[in-house]
mmCIF file with all atom_site columns, C-alpha atoms in Angstrom:
data_model
loop_
_atom_site.group_PDB
_atom_site.id
_atom_site.type_symbol
_atom_site.label_atom_id
_atom_site.label_alt_id
_atom_site.label_comp_id
_atom_site.label_asym_id
_atom_site.label_entity_id
_atom_site.label_seq_id
_atom_site.pdbx_PDB_ins_code
_atom_site.Cartn_x
_atom_site.Cartn_y
_atom_site.Cartn_z
_atom_site.occupancy
_atom_site.B_iso_or_equiv
_atom_site.pdbx_formal_charge
_atom_site.auth_seq_id
_atom_site.auth_comp_id
_atom_site.auth_asym_id
_atom_site.auth_atom_id
_atom_site.pdbx_PDB_model_num
ATOM 1  C CA . MET A 1 1  ? 103.982 113.911 93.855 1.00 48.00 ? 1  MET A CA 1
ATOM 2  C CA . SER A 1 2  ? 101.941 116.326 95.919 1.00 51.00 ? 2  SER A CA 1
ATOM 3  C CA . GLU A 1 3  ? 101.562 120.093 95.293 1.00 55.00 ? 3  GLU A CA 1
ATOM 4  C CA . THR A 1 4  ? 104.153 121.012 97.841 1.00 60.00 ? 4  THR A CA 1
ATOM 5  C CA . GLU A 1 5  ? 106.916 118.637 96.548 1.00 63.00 ? 5  GLU A CA 1
ATOM 6  C CA . GLN A 1 6  ? 109.396 120.094 94.112 1.00 68.00 ? 6  GLN A CA 1
ATOM 7  C CA . PRO A 1 7  ? 110.904 118.042 91.461 1.00 70.00 ? 7  PRO A CA 1
ATOM 8  C CA . VAL A 1 8  ? 114.254 116.568 92.475 1.00 76.00 ? 8  VAL A CA 1
ATOM 9  C CA . GLU A 1 9  ? 117.330 117.718 90.355 1.00 89.00 ? 9  GLU A CA 1
ATOM 10 C CA . ILE A 1 10 ? 119.003 114.748 88.586 1.00 93.00 ? 10 ILE A CA 1
ATOM 11 C CA . ARG A 1 11 ? 122.224 114.168 90.390 1.00 94.00 ? 11 ARG A CA 1
ATOM 12 C CA . ALA A 1 12 ? 123.377 110.907 88.671 1.00 97.00 ? 12 ALA A CA 1
ATOM 13 C CA . ARG A 1 13 ? 122.509 108.620 85.900 1.00 97.00 ? 13 ARG A CA 1
ATOM 14 C CA . ILE A 1 14 ? 122.561 104.803 86.143 1.00 97.00 ? 14 ILE A CA 1
ATOM 15 C CA . ARG A 1 15 ? 121.833 101.794 84.197 1.00 97.00 ? 15 ARG A CA 1
ATOM 16 C CA . ILE A 1 16 ? 120.652 98.521  85.763 1.00 96.00 ? 16 ILE A CA 1
ATOM 17 C CA . ALA A 1 17 ? 121.631 95.636  83.885 1.00 95.00 ? 17 ALA A CA 1
ATOM 18 C CA . TYR A 1 18 ? 120.334 92.043  83.895 1.00 93.00 ? 18 TYR A CA 1
ATOM 19 C CA . LEU A 1 19 ? 123.252 89.608  83.616 1.00 90.00 ? 19 LEU A CA 1
ATOM 20 C CA . GLY A 1 20 ? 121.512 86.509  83.150 1.00 88.00 ? 20 GLY A CA 1
ATOM 21 C CA . PRO A 1 21 ? 120.079 83.343  84.997 1.00 84.00 ? 21 PRO A CA 1
ATOM 22 C CA . VAL A 1 22 ? 123.098 82.808  87.260 1.00 81.00 ? 22 VAL A CA 1
ATOM 23 C CA . ALA A 1 23 ? 123.049 84.821  90.424 1.00 71.00 ? 23 ALA A CA 1
ATOM 24 C CA . PRO A 1 24 ? 124.006 87.554  90.909 1.00 81.00 ? 24 PRO A CA 1
ATOM 25 C CA . HIS A 1 25 ? 121.372 88.635  88.368 1.00 88.00 ? 25 HIS A CA 1
ATOM 26 C CA . TRP A 1 26 ? 121.961 92.452  88.246 1.00 93.00 ? 26 TRP A CA 1
ATOM 27 C CA . GLU A 1 27 ? 124.716 94.965  87.916 1.00 93.00 ? 27 GLU A CA 1
ATOM 28 C CA . VAL A 1 28 ? 124.462 98.808  88.547 1.00 95.00 ? 28 VAL A CA 1
ATOM 29 C CA . ARG A 1 29 ? 126.426 100.654 86.035 1.00 95.00 ? 29 ARG A CA 1
ATOM 30 C CA . TRP A 1 30 ? 127.385 104.371 86.922 1.00 95.00 ? 30 TRP A CA 1
ATOM 31 C CA . LEU A 1 31 ? 126.941 106.557 83.648 1.00 96.00 ? 31 LEU A CA 1
ATOM 32 C CA . SER A 1 32 ? 127.328 110.036 85.092 1.00 96.00 ? 32 SER A CA 1
ATOM 33 C CA . GLY A 1 33 ? 126.972 112.472 88.055 1.00 95.00 ? 33 GLY A CA 1
ATOM 34 C CA . ASP A 1 34 ? 127.919 112.136 91.745 1.00 94.00 ? 34 ASP A CA 1
ATOM 35 C CA . ARG A 1 35 ? 129.710 108.820 92.199 1.00 94.00 ? 35 ARG A CA 1
ATOM 36 C CA . THR A 1 36 ? 129.220 108.779 95.949 1.00 94.00 ? 36 THR A CA 1
ATOM 37 C CA . VAL A 1 37 ? 125.231 108.976 95.646 1.00 93.00 ? 37 VAL A CA 1
ATOM 38 C CA . VAL A 1 38 ? 125.491 106.132 93.173 1.00 95.00 ? 38 VAL A CA 1
ATOM 39 C CA . ASP A 1 39 ? 127.664 103.922 95.357 1.00 94.00 ? 39 ASP A CA 1
ATOM 40 C CA . GLU A 1 40 ? 125.260 104.307 98.206 1.00 93.00 ? 40 GLU A CA 1
ATOM 41 C CA . PHE A 1 41 ? 122.290 103.767 96.069 1.00 95.00 ? 41 PHE A CA 1
ATOM 42 C CA . THR A 1 42 ? 123.831 100.681 94.603 1.00 95.00 ? 42 THR A CA 1
ATOM 43 C CA . GLN A 1 43 ? 123.999 99.059  98.069 1.00 93.00 ? 43 GLN A CA 1
ATOM 44 C CA . ARG A 1 44 ? 120.289 99.405  98.584 1.00 92.00 ? 44 ARG A CA 1
ATOM 45 C CA . VAL A 1 45 ? 119.493 98.111  94.765 1.00 94.00 ? 45 VAL A CA 1
ATOM 46 C CA . SER A 1 46 ? 121.665 95.173  95.545 1.00 91.00 ? 46 SER A CA 1
ATOM 47 C CA . ALA A 1 47 ? 119.691 94.350  98.605 1.00 90.00 ? 47 ALA A CA 1
ATOM 48 C CA . ARG A 1 48 ? 116.475 94.391  96.707 1.00 91.00 ? 48 ARG A CA 1
ATOM 49 C CA . LEU A 1 49 ? 117.338 92.849  93.395 1.00 91.00 ? 49 LEU A CA 1
ATOM 50 C CA . MET A 1 50 ? 120.522 90.760  93.107 1.00 84.00 ? 50 MET A CA 1
ATOM 51 C CA . MET A 1 51 ? 119.040 87.270  93.893 1.00 86.00 ? 51 MET A CA 1
ATOM 52 C CA . LEU A 1 52 ? 115.693 87.988  91.843 1.00 89.00 ? 52 LEU A CA 1
ATOM 53 C CA . PRO A 1 53 ? 115.524 87.210  88.242 1.00 89.00 ? 53 PRO A CA 1
ATOM 54 C CA . PRO A 1 54 ? 113.106 89.595  86.193 1.00 91.00 ? 54 PRO A CA 1
ATOM 55 C CA . HIS A 1 55 ? 110.425 86.769  85.754 1.00 90.00 ? 55 HIS A CA 1
ATOM 56 C CA . ASP A 1 56 ? 110.103 86.587  89.700 1.00 90.00 ? 56 ASP A CA 1
ATOM 57 C CA . PRO A 1 57 ? 106.892 88.312  90.956 1.00 92.00 ? 57 PRO A CA 1
ATOM 58 C CA . GLN A 1 58 ? 108.843 89.971  93.754 1.00 93.00 ? 58 GLN A CA 1
ATOM 59 C CA . PHE A 1 59 ? 111.131 91.442  91.184 1.00 93.00 ? 59 PHE A CA 1
ATOM 60 C CA . ARG A 1 60 ? 108.155 93.694  89.897 1.00 91.00 ? 60 ARG A CA 1
ATOM 61 C CA . ARG A 1 61 ? 107.538 94.941  93.479 1.00 94.00 ? 61 ARG A CA 1
ATOM 62 C CA . ASN A 1 62 ? 111.063 95.646  94.305 1.00 95.00 ? 62 ASN A CA 1
ATOM 63 C CA . ARG A 1 63 ? 111.666 97.365  90.817 1.00 95.00 ? 63 ARG A CA 1
ATOM 64 C CA . GLU A 1 64 ? 108.994 99.850  91.773 1.00 95.00 ? 64 GLU A CA 1
ATOM 65 C CA . ARG A 1 65 ? 110.660 100.460 95.123 1.00 95.00 ? 65 ARG A CA 1
ATOM 66 C CA . VAL A 1 66 ? 113.982 101.121 93.365 1.00 96.00 ? 66 VAL A CA 1
ATOM 67 C CA . MET A 1 67 ? 112.324 103.626 91.127 1.00 96.00 ? 67 MET A CA 1
ATOM 68 C CA . ARG A 1 68 ? 110.684 105.543 94.052 1.00 95.00 ? 68 ARG A CA 1
ATOM 69 C CA . ASP A 1 69 ? 114.080 105.550 95.845 1.00 95.00 ? 69 ASP A CA 1
ATOM 70 C CA . ALA A 1 70 ? 115.786 106.739 92.708 1.00 96.00 ? 70 ALA A CA 1
ATOM 71 C CA . GLU A 1 71 ? 113.339 109.525 92.307 1.00 95.00 ? 71 GLU A CA 1
ATOM 72 C CA . ARG A 1 72 ? 113.853 110.653 95.854 1.00 94.00 ? 72 ARG A CA 1
ATOM 73 C CA . GLU A 1 73 ? 117.664 110.618 95.500 1.00 94.00 ? 73 GLU A CA 1
ATOM 74 C CA . GLY A 1 74 ? 117.503 112.427 92.112 1.00 95.00 ? 74 GLY A CA 1
ATOM 75 C CA . ILE A 1 75 ? 118.962 109.439 90.139 1.00 96.00 ? 75 ILE A CA 1
ATOM 76 C CA . TYR A 1 76 ? 117.855 108.828 86.652 1.00 97.00 ? 76 TYR A CA 1
ATOM 77 C CA . VAL A 1 77 ? 117.468 105.021 85.986 1.00 97.00 ? 77 VAL A CA 1
ATOM 78 C CA . THR A 1 78 ? 117.423 103.013 82.869 1.00 96.00 ? 78 THR A CA 1
ATOM 79 C CA . TRP A 1 79 ? 116.962 99.302  82.768 1.00 96.00 ? 79 TRP A CA 1
ATOM 80 C CA . ASP A 1 80 ? 118.706 96.777  80.467 1.00 94.00 ? 80 ASP A CA 1
ATOM 81 C CA . ILE A 1 81 ? 116.664 93.671  80.649 1.00 89.00 ? 81 ILE A CA 1
ATOM 82 C CA . ASP A 1 82 ? 117.316 91.298  77.801 1.00 76.00 ? 82 ASP A CA 1
ATOM 83 C CA . GLU A 1 83 ? 115.777 87.983  78.725 1.00 56.00 ? 83 GLU A CA 1
ATOM 84 C CA . GLU A 1 84 ? 116.850 85.808  75.758 1.00 46.00 ? 84 GLU A CA 1
#
């Protein structure tokens, strides 16, 4: 973050959960905040993650993109990745 950028106010909270080895692999769960912001963000997350399991190298890159996107949008993200 540069010196001129202000921290973005948290507008919503979500949890992105790994559903398992059968696609779709991910689910975005709204926890609190502006539902409209989360619905729009969910579409972008789906495009980046749905067909990627967590062990796929592309997942790591796309996860970072999701986190940068969330930061810009003011969305607090937690991850639920339980790879049993």
